[in-house]
Amino acid sequence: DGGITQSPKYLFRKEGQNVTLSCEQNLNHDAMYWYRQDPGQGLRLIYYSQIVNDFQKGDIAEGYSVSREKKESFPLTVTSAQKNPTAFYLCASSITGTYTGELFFGEGSRLTVL
Amino acid sequence: AQTVTQSQPEMSVQEAETVTLSCTYDTSESDYYLFWYKQPPSRQMILVIRQEAYKQQNATENRFSVNFQKAAKSFSLKISDSQLGDAAMYFCAYRRRNTDKLIFGTGTRLQVFP
């Protein structure tokens, strides 16, 4: 089945540690995204990538890093520089320059900083 | 900058009744997409309905329909014959054509009572 797989579903981290959230898609989509969801704030864009080996900062990129070495994979690292990392993180993908405009989402990863 | 506003943090409806969720957006563009996404308790975002700005006809998907008022920059979602499974967070979203960024509103939590 085609889709987007995020792992882990739940992650706990101590302050000062970097953590990496995985996102893999087998939809053959060019574009991939990371969103952060906090209560009452909707979804805010962290980073996105339209093509392998290229990515752009979104609205809240500070304290995060990404890589896009393969079309299928777009991991997000939450660094110790992110001041308030506890949140729900959603990965998404789409066909670039599209025709339908919609994003397809994974099931999300909840990160809790202890 | 484009913004999306959902002014109803919570709404409730009786099973089998009709409910309308409001969304307004701000853009200077003329060619764009609008979406309603549903986020059930499982947290996975599901596309409910899509509207292309150049189409005057309002989109419909089974019990879900929109009232798209381009001049007023309004995009409301009507859910007819509400079902218990419709209970979820609903997000309105905007995407300018030929860009890869989807901008979300803050969401409306819909409760459905039997």
PDB file of C-alpha atoms in Angstrom:
ATOM      1  CA  ASP A   1       0.000   0.000   0.000  1.00  0.00           C
ATOM      2  CA  GLY A   2       1.280   3.447  -0.864  1.00  0.00           C
ATOM      3  CA  GLY A   3       1.638   5.908   1.949  1.00  0.00           C
ATOM      4  CA  ILE A   4       3.783   7.841   4.379  1.00  0.00           C
ATOM      5  CA  THR A   5       5.373   6.182   7.384  1.00  0.00           C
ATOM      6  CA  GLN A   6       6.546   8.177  10.372  1.00  0.00           C
ATOM      7  CA  SER A   7       8.530   6.723  13.230  1.00  0.00           C
ATOM      8  CA  PRO A   8       8.633   6.581  16.107  1.00  0.00           C
ATOM      9  CA  LYS A   9       5.044   7.313  17.035  1.00  0.00           C
ATOM     10  CA  TYR A  10       6.030   8.435  20.532  1.00  0.00           C
ATOM     11  CA  LEU A  11       9.422   9.705  21.608  1.00  0.00           C
ATOM     12  CA  PHE A  12      10.726  10.988  24.913  1.00  0.00           C
ATOM     13  CA  ARG A  13      13.853  13.034  25.183  1.00  0.00           C
ATOM     14  CA  LYS A  14      15.846  14.668  27.899  1.00  0.00           C
ATOM     15  CA  GLU A  15      16.662  18.321  27.611  1.00  0.00           C
ATOM     16  CA  GLY A  16      19.858  18.923  25.685  1.00  0.00           C
ATOM     17  CA  GLN A  17      19.536  15.858  23.465  1.00  0.00           C
ATOM     18  CA  ASN A  18      19.081  15.860  19.716  1.00  0.00           C
ATOM     19  CA  VAL A  19      16.453  13.509  18.310  1.00  0.00           C
ATOM     20  CA  THR A  20      15.656  12.469  14.751  1.00  0.00           C
ATOM     21  CA  LEU A  21      12.161  11.745  13.466  1.00  0.00           C
ATOM     22  CA  SER A  22      11.899   9.503  10.462  1.00  0.00           C
ATOM     23  CA  CYS A  23       9.613  10.034   7.459  1.00  0.00           C
ATOM     24  CA  GLU A  24       9.465   7.647   4.509  1.00  0.00           C
ATOM     25  CA  GLN A  25       7.072   7.717   1.551  1.00  0.00           C
ATOM     26  CA  ASN A  26       6.478   5.273  -1.292  1.00  0.00           C
ATOM     27  CA  LEU A  27       4.117   7.498  -3.277  1.00  0.00           C
ATOM     28  CA  ASN A  28       6.887   8.642  -5.635  1.00  0.00           C
ATOM     29  CA  HIS A  29       6.193  12.232  -4.633  1.00  0.00           C
ATOM     30  CA  ASP A  30       8.825  14.877  -5.246  1.00  0.00           C
ATOM     31  CA  ALA A  31       7.892  17.260  -2.435  1.00  0.00           C
ATOM     32  CA  MET A  32       8.023  16.494   1.271  1.00  0.00           C
ATOM     33  CA  TYR A  33       7.182  18.611   4.316  1.00  0.00           C
ATOM     34  CA  TRP A  34       7.444  18.757   8.070  1.00  0.00           C
ATOM     35  CA  TYR A  35       4.757  20.486  10.116  1.00  0.00           C
ATOM     36  CA  ARG A  36       4.550  21.084  13.827  1.00  0.00           C
ATOM     37  CA  GLN A  37       1.165  21.007  15.568  1.00  0.00           C
ATOM     38  CA  ASP A  38       0.510  22.667  18.908  1.00  0.00           C
ATOM     39  CA  PRO A  39      -2.899  23.052  20.589  1.00  0.00           C
ATOM     40  CA  GLY A  40      -4.729  26.132  19.318  1.00  0.00           C
ATOM     41  CA  GLN A  41      -2.110  26.963  16.713  1.00  0.00           C
ATOM     42  CA  GLY A  42      -2.936  24.738  13.793  1.00  0.00           C
ATOM     43  CA  LEU A  43      -0.076  23.364  11.722  1.00  0.00           C
ATOM     44  CA  ARG A  44       3.060  25.389  11.182  1.00  0.00           C
ATOM     45  CA  LEU A  45       5.602  24.597   8.463  1.00  0.00           C
ATOM     46  CA  ILE A  46       9.115  23.739   9.656  1.00  0.00           C
ATOM     47  CA  TYR A  47      10.929  22.704   6.456  1.00  0.00           C
ATOM     48  CA  TYR A  48      10.023  21.493   3.005  1.00  0.00           C
ATOM     49  CA  SER A  49      11.859  19.932   0.108  1.00  0.00           C
ATOM     50  CA  GLN A  50      10.854  19.957  -3.537  1.00  0.00           C
ATOM     51  CA  ILE A  51      13.677  17.793  -4.828  1.00  0.00           C
ATOM     52  CA  VAL A  52      16.479  15.560  -3.597  1.00  0.00           C
ATOM     53  CA  ASN A  53      19.433  17.403  -2.048  1.00  0.00           C
ATOM     54  CA  ASP A  54      17.470  20.639  -1.720  1.00  0.00           C
ATOM     55  CA  PHE A  55      15.213  21.999   1.021  1.00  0.00           C
ATOM     56  CA  GLN A  56      13.825  25.331   2.228  1.00  0.00           C
ATOM     57  CA  LYS A  57      13.054  26.752   5.628  1.00  0.00           C
ATOM     58  CA  GLY A  58       9.440  27.166   6.572  1.00  0.00           C
ATOM     59  CA  ASP A  59       7.998  29.552   9.119  1.00  0.00           C
ATOM     60  CA  ILE A  60       9.529  28.000  12.254  1.00  0.00           C
ATOM     61  CA  ALA A  61      12.826  26.390  11.182  1.00  0.00           C
ATOM     62  CA  GLU A  62      14.954  27.563  14.101  1.00  0.00           C
ATOM     63  CA  GLY A  63      16.229  24.640  16.189  1.00  0.00           C
ATOM     64  CA  TYR A  64      15.459  22.071  13.488  1.00  0.00           C
ATOM     65  CA  SER A  65      17.455  20.499  10.669  1.00  0.00           C
ATOM     66  CA  VAL A  66      16.586  18.209   7.769  1.00  0.00           C
ATOM     67  CA  SER A  67      18.234  16.258   4.972  1.00  0.00           C
ATOM     68  CA  ARG A  68      16.948  14.924   1.659  1.00  0.00           C
ATOM     69  CA  GLU A  69      19.434  12.410   0.358  1.00  0.00           C
ATOM     70  CA  LYS A  70      16.790  10.131  -1.154  1.00  0.00           C
ATOM     71  CA  LYS A  71      13.470  10.899  -2.770  1.00  0.00           C
ATOM     72  CA  GLU A  72      11.673   8.606  -0.350  1.00  0.00           C
ATOM     73  CA  SER A  73      13.111   9.935   2.883  1.00  0.00           C
ATOM     74  CA  PHE A  74      13.001  13.284   4.709  1.00  0.00           C
ATOM     75  CA  PRO A  75      14.202  12.954   8.322  1.00  0.00           C
ATOM     76  CA  LEU A  76      13.794  15.810  10.791  1.00  0.00           C
ATOM     77  CA  THR A  77      16.285  16.422  13.594  1.00  0.00           C
ATOM     78  CA  VAL A  78      15.089  18.368  16.596  1.00  0.00           C
ATOM     79  CA  THR A  79      18.215  19.885  18.069  1.00  0.00           C
ATOM     80  CA  SER A  80      18.938  21.040  21.590  1.00  0.00           C
ATOM     81  CA  ALA A  81      18.641  24.600  20.265  1.00  0.00           C
ATOM     82  CA  GLN A  82      14.879  24.190  19.868  1.00  0.00           C
ATOM     83  CA  LYS A  83      13.548  25.909  22.972  1.00  0.00           C
ATOM     84  CA  ASN A  84      10.156  24.251  23.180  1.00  0.00           C
ATOM     85  CA  PRO A  85      10.277  20.962  21.271  1.00  0.00           C
ATOM     86  CA  THR A  86       7.375  19.155  22.918  1.00  0.00           C
ATOM     87  CA  ALA A  87       4.794  18.901  20.139  1.00  0.00           C
ATOM     88  CA  PHE A  88       3.134  16.686  17.569  1.00  0.00           C
ATOM     89  CA  TYR A  89       5.080  16.475  14.300  1.00  0.00           C
ATOM     90  CA  LEU A  90       3.468  15.655  10.964  1.00  0.00           C
ATOM     91  CA  CYS A  91       5.259  14.698   7.763  1.00  0.00           C
ATOM     92  CA  ALA A  92       3.555  15.117   4.403  1.00  0.00           C
ATOM     93  CA  SER A  93       4.261  14.747   0.699  1.00  0.00           C
ATOM     94  CA  SER A  94       2.827  15.941  -2.584  1.00  0.00           C
ATOM     95  CA  ILE A  95       3.401  15.936  -6.312  1.00  0.00           C
ATOM     96  CA  THR A  96       5.398  19.045  -7.176  1.00  0.00           C
ATOM     97  CA  GLY A  97       3.755  21.868  -9.029  1.00  0.00           C
ATOM     98  CA  THR A  98       0.486  20.067  -8.937  1.00  0.00           C
ATOM     99  CA  TYR A  99      -2.645  19.825 -10.447  1.00  0.00           C
ATOM    100  CA  THR A 100      -4.565  18.800  -7.346  1.00  0.00           C
ATOM    101  CA  GLY A 101      -2.627  20.742  -4.726  1.00  0.00           C
ATOM    102  CA  GLU A 102      -3.255  18.378  -1.877  1.00  0.00           C
ATOM    103  CA  LEU A 103      -0.806  17.018   0.657  1.00  0.00           C
ATOM    104  CA  PHE A 104      -0.802  13.459   1.920  1.00  0.00           C
ATOM    105  CA  PHE A 105       0.053  13.028   5.603  1.00  0.00           C
ATOM    106  CA  GLY A 106       1.668  10.443   7.819  1.00  0.00           C
ATOM    107  CA  GLU A 107       0.244   9.471  11.196  1.00  0.00           C
ATOM    108  CA  GLY A 108       2.531  11.787  13.121  1.00  0.00           C
ATOM    109  CA  SER A 109       5.126  11.575  15.862  1.00  0.00           C
ATOM    110  CA  ARG A 110       4.623  12.928  19.355  1.00  0.00           C
ATOM    111  CA  LEU A 111       7.792  14.233  20.973  1.00  0.00           C
ATOM    112  CA  THR A 112       7.889  14.904  24.704  1.00  0.00           C
ATOM    113  CA  VAL A 113      10.846  16.551  26.387  1.00  0.00           C
ATOM    114  CA  LEU A 114      11.275  15.506  29.990  1.00  0.00           C
TER     115      LEU A 114
ATOM    116  CA  ALA B   1       1.471  37.164   3.397  1.00  0.00           C
ATOM    117  CA  GLN B   2      -1.382  34.760   3.077  1.00  0.00           C
ATOM    118  CA  THR B   3      -3.332  33.897   6.200  1.00  0.00           C
ATOM    119  CA  VAL B   4      -6.189  31.541   6.997  1.00  0.00           C
ATOM    120  CA  THR B   5      -8.612  32.255   9.828  1.00  0.00           C
ATOM    121  CA  GLN B   6     -11.023  29.874  11.511  1.00  0.00           C
ATOM    122  CA  SER B   7     -12.985  31.879  14.046  1.00  0.00           C
ATOM    123  CA  GLN B   8     -14.846  28.963  15.651  1.00  0.00           C
ATOM    124  CA  PRO B   9     -12.574  27.005  18.000  1.00  0.00           C
ATOM    125  CA  GLU B  10     -15.383  24.560  18.787  1.00  0.00           C
ATOM    126  CA  MET B  11     -18.710  23.600  17.283  1.00  0.00           C
ATOM    127  CA  SER B  12     -21.256  20.954  18.141  1.00  0.00           C
ATOM    128  CA  VAL B  13     -24.076  19.305  16.235  1.00  0.00           C
ATOM    129  CA  GLN B  14     -26.721  16.691  16.849  1.00  0.00           C
ATOM    130  CA  GLU B  15     -26.468  13.471  14.889  1.00  0.00           C
ATOM    131  CA  ALA B  16     -28.319  13.703  11.528  1.00  0.00           C
ATOM    132  CA  GLU B  17     -28.347  17.515  11.649  1.00  0.00           C
ATOM    133  CA  THR B  18     -26.388  19.960   9.514  1.00  0.00           C
ATOM    134  CA  VAL B  19     -23.453  22.071  10.651  1.00  0.00           C
ATOM    135  CA  THR B  20     -21.387  24.752   8.918  1.00  0.00           C
ATOM    136  CA  LEU B  21     -17.754  25.503   9.745  1.00  0.00           C
ATOM    137  CA  SER B  22     -16.383  28.905   8.777  1.00  0.00           C
ATOM    138  CA  CYS B  23     -13.088  29.853   7.163  1.00  0.00           C
ATOM    139  CA  THR B  24     -11.790  33.108   5.776  1.00  0.00           C
ATOM    140  CA  TYR B  25      -8.471  33.744   4.094  1.00  0.00           C
ATOM    141  CA  ASP B  26      -6.415  36.649   2.958  1.00  0.00           C
ATOM    142  CA  THR B  27      -4.510  36.663  -0.330  1.00  0.00           C
ATOM    143  CA  SER B  28      -3.764  38.952  -3.227  1.00  0.00           C
ATOM    144  CA  GLU B  29      -3.481  36.003  -5.592  1.00  0.00           C
ATOM    145  CA  SER B  30      -6.222  34.935  -7.976  1.00  0.00           C
ATOM    146  CA  ASP B  31      -5.193  31.351  -8.657  1.00  0.00           C
ATOM    147  CA  TYR B  32      -5.095  29.028  -5.684  1.00  0.00           C
ATOM    148  CA  TYR B  33      -6.549  25.974  -3.995  1.00  0.00           C
ATOM    149  CA  LEU B  34      -8.551  25.724  -0.807  1.00  0.00           C
ATOM    150  CA  PHE B  35      -8.940  22.589   1.283  1.00  0.00           C
ATOM    151  CA  TRP B  36     -10.717  21.200   4.274  1.00  0.00           C
ATOM    152  CA  TYR B  37      -8.808  18.528   6.189  1.00  0.00           C
ATOM    153  CA  LYS B  38     -10.195  16.366   8.969  1.00  0.00           C
ATOM    154  CA  GLN B  39      -8.054  15.198  11.878  1.00  0.00           C
ATOM    155  CA  PRO B  40      -9.811  12.458  13.909  1.00  0.00           C
ATOM    156  CA  PRO B  41      -8.529  11.309  17.314  1.00  0.00           C
ATOM    157  CA  SER B  42      -6.042   9.059  15.519  1.00  0.00           C
ATOM    158  CA  ARG B  43      -4.352  12.354  14.487  1.00  0.00           C
ATOM    159  CA  GLN B  44      -3.888  11.445  10.804  1.00  0.00           C
ATOM    160  CA  MET B  45      -4.925  14.276   8.511  1.00  0.00           C
ATOM    161  CA  ILE B  46      -7.482  13.273   5.893  1.00  0.00           C
ATOM    162  CA  LEU B  47      -8.526  15.414   2.949  1.00  0.00           C
ATOM    163  CA  VAL B  48     -12.255  16.104   3.050  1.00  0.00           C
ATOM    164  CA  ILE B  49     -12.777  18.392   0.086  1.00  0.00           C
ATOM    165  CA  ARG B  50     -10.865  20.600  -2.340  1.00  0.00           C
ATOM    166  CA  GLN B  51     -11.834  23.748  -4.244  1.00  0.00           C
ATOM    167  CA  GLU B  52      -9.944  25.386  -7.103  1.00  0.00           C
ATOM    168  CA  ALA B  53     -10.288  29.141  -7.089  1.00  0.00           C
ATOM    169  CA  TYR B  54     -10.959  29.486 -10.797  1.00  0.00           C
ATOM    170  CA  LYS B  55     -13.959  27.164 -10.564  1.00  0.00           C
ATOM    171  CA  GLN B  56     -17.134  28.990  -9.677  1.00  0.00           C
ATOM    172  CA  GLN B  57     -19.051  25.851  -8.851  1.00  0.00           C
ATOM    173  CA  ASN B  58     -18.907  24.826  -5.216  1.00  0.00           C
ATOM    174  CA  ALA B  59     -17.239  21.466  -4.576  1.00  0.00           C
ATOM    175  CA  THR B  60     -19.272  18.602  -3.142  1.00  0.00           C
ATOM    176  CA  GLU B  61     -18.218  15.230  -1.773  1.00  0.00           C
ATOM    177  CA  ASN B  62     -21.154  13.153  -0.572  1.00  0.00           C
ATOM    178  CA  ARG B  63     -22.368  14.792   2.689  1.00  0.00           C
ATOM    179  CA  PHE B  64     -19.688  17.483   2.543  1.00  0.00           C
ATOM    180  CA  SER B  65     -20.042  20.647   0.521  1.00  0.00           C
ATOM    181  CA  VAL B  66     -18.456  24.077   0.495  1.00  0.00           C
ATOM    182  CA  ASN B  67     -19.699  27.598   0.041  1.00  0.00           C
ATOM    183  CA  PHE B  68     -16.878  29.347  -1.793  1.00  0.00           C
ATOM    184  CA  GLN B  69     -17.222  33.136  -1.974  1.00  0.00           C
ATOM    185  CA  LYS B  70     -14.112  34.338  -3.804  1.00  0.00           C
ATOM    186  CA  ALA B  71     -14.780  38.056  -3.527  1.00  0.00           C
ATOM    187  CA  ALA B  72     -15.446  37.763   0.193  1.00  0.00           C
ATOM    188  CA  LYS B  73     -12.508  35.343   0.618  1.00  0.00           C
ATOM    189  CA  SER B  74     -14.726  32.942   2.467  1.00  0.00           C
ATOM    190  CA  PHE B  75     -14.710  29.139   2.300  1.00  0.00           C
ATOM    191  CA  SER B  76     -17.159  27.441   4.638  1.00  0.00           C
ATOM    192  CA  LEU B  77     -17.724  23.696   5.004  1.00  0.00           C
ATOM    193  CA  LYS B  78     -21.221  22.269   5.355  1.00  0.00           C
ATOM    194  CA  ILE B  79     -21.656  18.792   6.782  1.00  0.00           C
ATOM    195  CA  SER B  80     -25.115  17.339   6.193  1.00  0.00           C
ATOM    196  CA  ASP B  81     -26.659  14.393   8.031  1.00  0.00           C
ATOM    197  CA  SER B  82     -23.878  14.513  10.631  1.00  0.00           C
ATOM    198  CA  GLN B  83     -22.571  11.213  11.913  1.00  0.00           C
ATOM    199  CA  LEU B  84     -20.703  10.309  15.086  1.00  0.00           C
ATOM    200  CA  GLY B  85     -17.637   9.563  12.959  1.00  0.00           C
ATOM    201  CA  ASP B  86     -17.552  13.183  11.815  1.00  0.00           C
ATOM    202  CA  ALA B  87     -16.319  14.236  15.255  1.00  0.00           C
ATOM    203  CA  ALA B  88     -12.808  15.586  14.706  1.00  0.00           C
ATOM    204  CA  MET B  89     -10.677  18.686  14.290  1.00  0.00           C
ATOM    205  CA  TYR B  90     -11.283  20.351  10.946  1.00  0.00           C
ATOM    206  CA  PHE B  91      -8.622  22.497   9.344  1.00  0.00           C
ATOM    207  CA  CYS B  92      -9.058  24.925   6.502  1.00  0.00           C
ATOM    208  CA  ALA B  93      -5.984  25.351   4.285  1.00  0.00           C
ATOM    209  CA  TYR B  94      -4.789  27.501   1.383  1.00  0.00           C
ATOM    210  CA  ARG B  95      -2.220  26.860  -1.298  1.00  0.00           C
ATOM    211  CA  ARG B  96      -1.241  29.200  -4.116  1.00  0.00           C
ATOM    212  CA  ARG B  97      -1.023  27.383  -7.432  1.00  0.00           C
ATOM    213  CA  ASN B  98       2.509  26.404  -8.466  1.00  0.00           C
ATOM    214  CA  THR B  99       3.856  26.774  -4.956  1.00  0.00           C
ATOM    215  CA  ASP B 100       4.471  23.994  -2.512  1.00  0.00           C
ATOM    216  CA  LYS B 101       3.418  25.610   0.742  1.00  0.00           C
ATOM    217  CA  LEU B 102       0.102  24.780   2.366  1.00  0.00           C
ATOM    218  CA  ILE B 103      -1.054  27.315   4.953  1.00  0.00           C
ATOM    219  CA  PHE B 104      -3.427  26.132   7.659  1.00  0.00           C
ATOM    220  CA  GLY B 105      -5.948  27.775   9.920  1.00  0.00           C
ATOM    221  CA  THR B 106      -6.009  27.037  13.649  1.00  0.00           C
ATOM    222  CA  GLY B 107      -8.761  24.455  13.372  1.00  0.00           C
ATOM    223  CA  THR B 108     -12.334  23.901  14.607  1.00  0.00           C
ATOM    224  CA  ARG B 109     -13.126  21.039  16.948  1.00  0.00           C
ATOM    225  CA  LEU B 110     -16.460  19.462  15.977  1.00  0.00           C
ATOM    226  CA  GLN B 111     -18.416  17.422  18.487  1.00  0.00           C
ATOM    227  CA  VAL B 112     -21.314  15.247  17.352  1.00  0.00           C
ATOM    228  CA  PHE B 113     -23.959  14.291  19.914  1.00  0.00           C
ATOM    229  CA  PRO B 114     -26.258  11.279  19.539  1.00  0.00           C
TER     230      PRO B 114
END
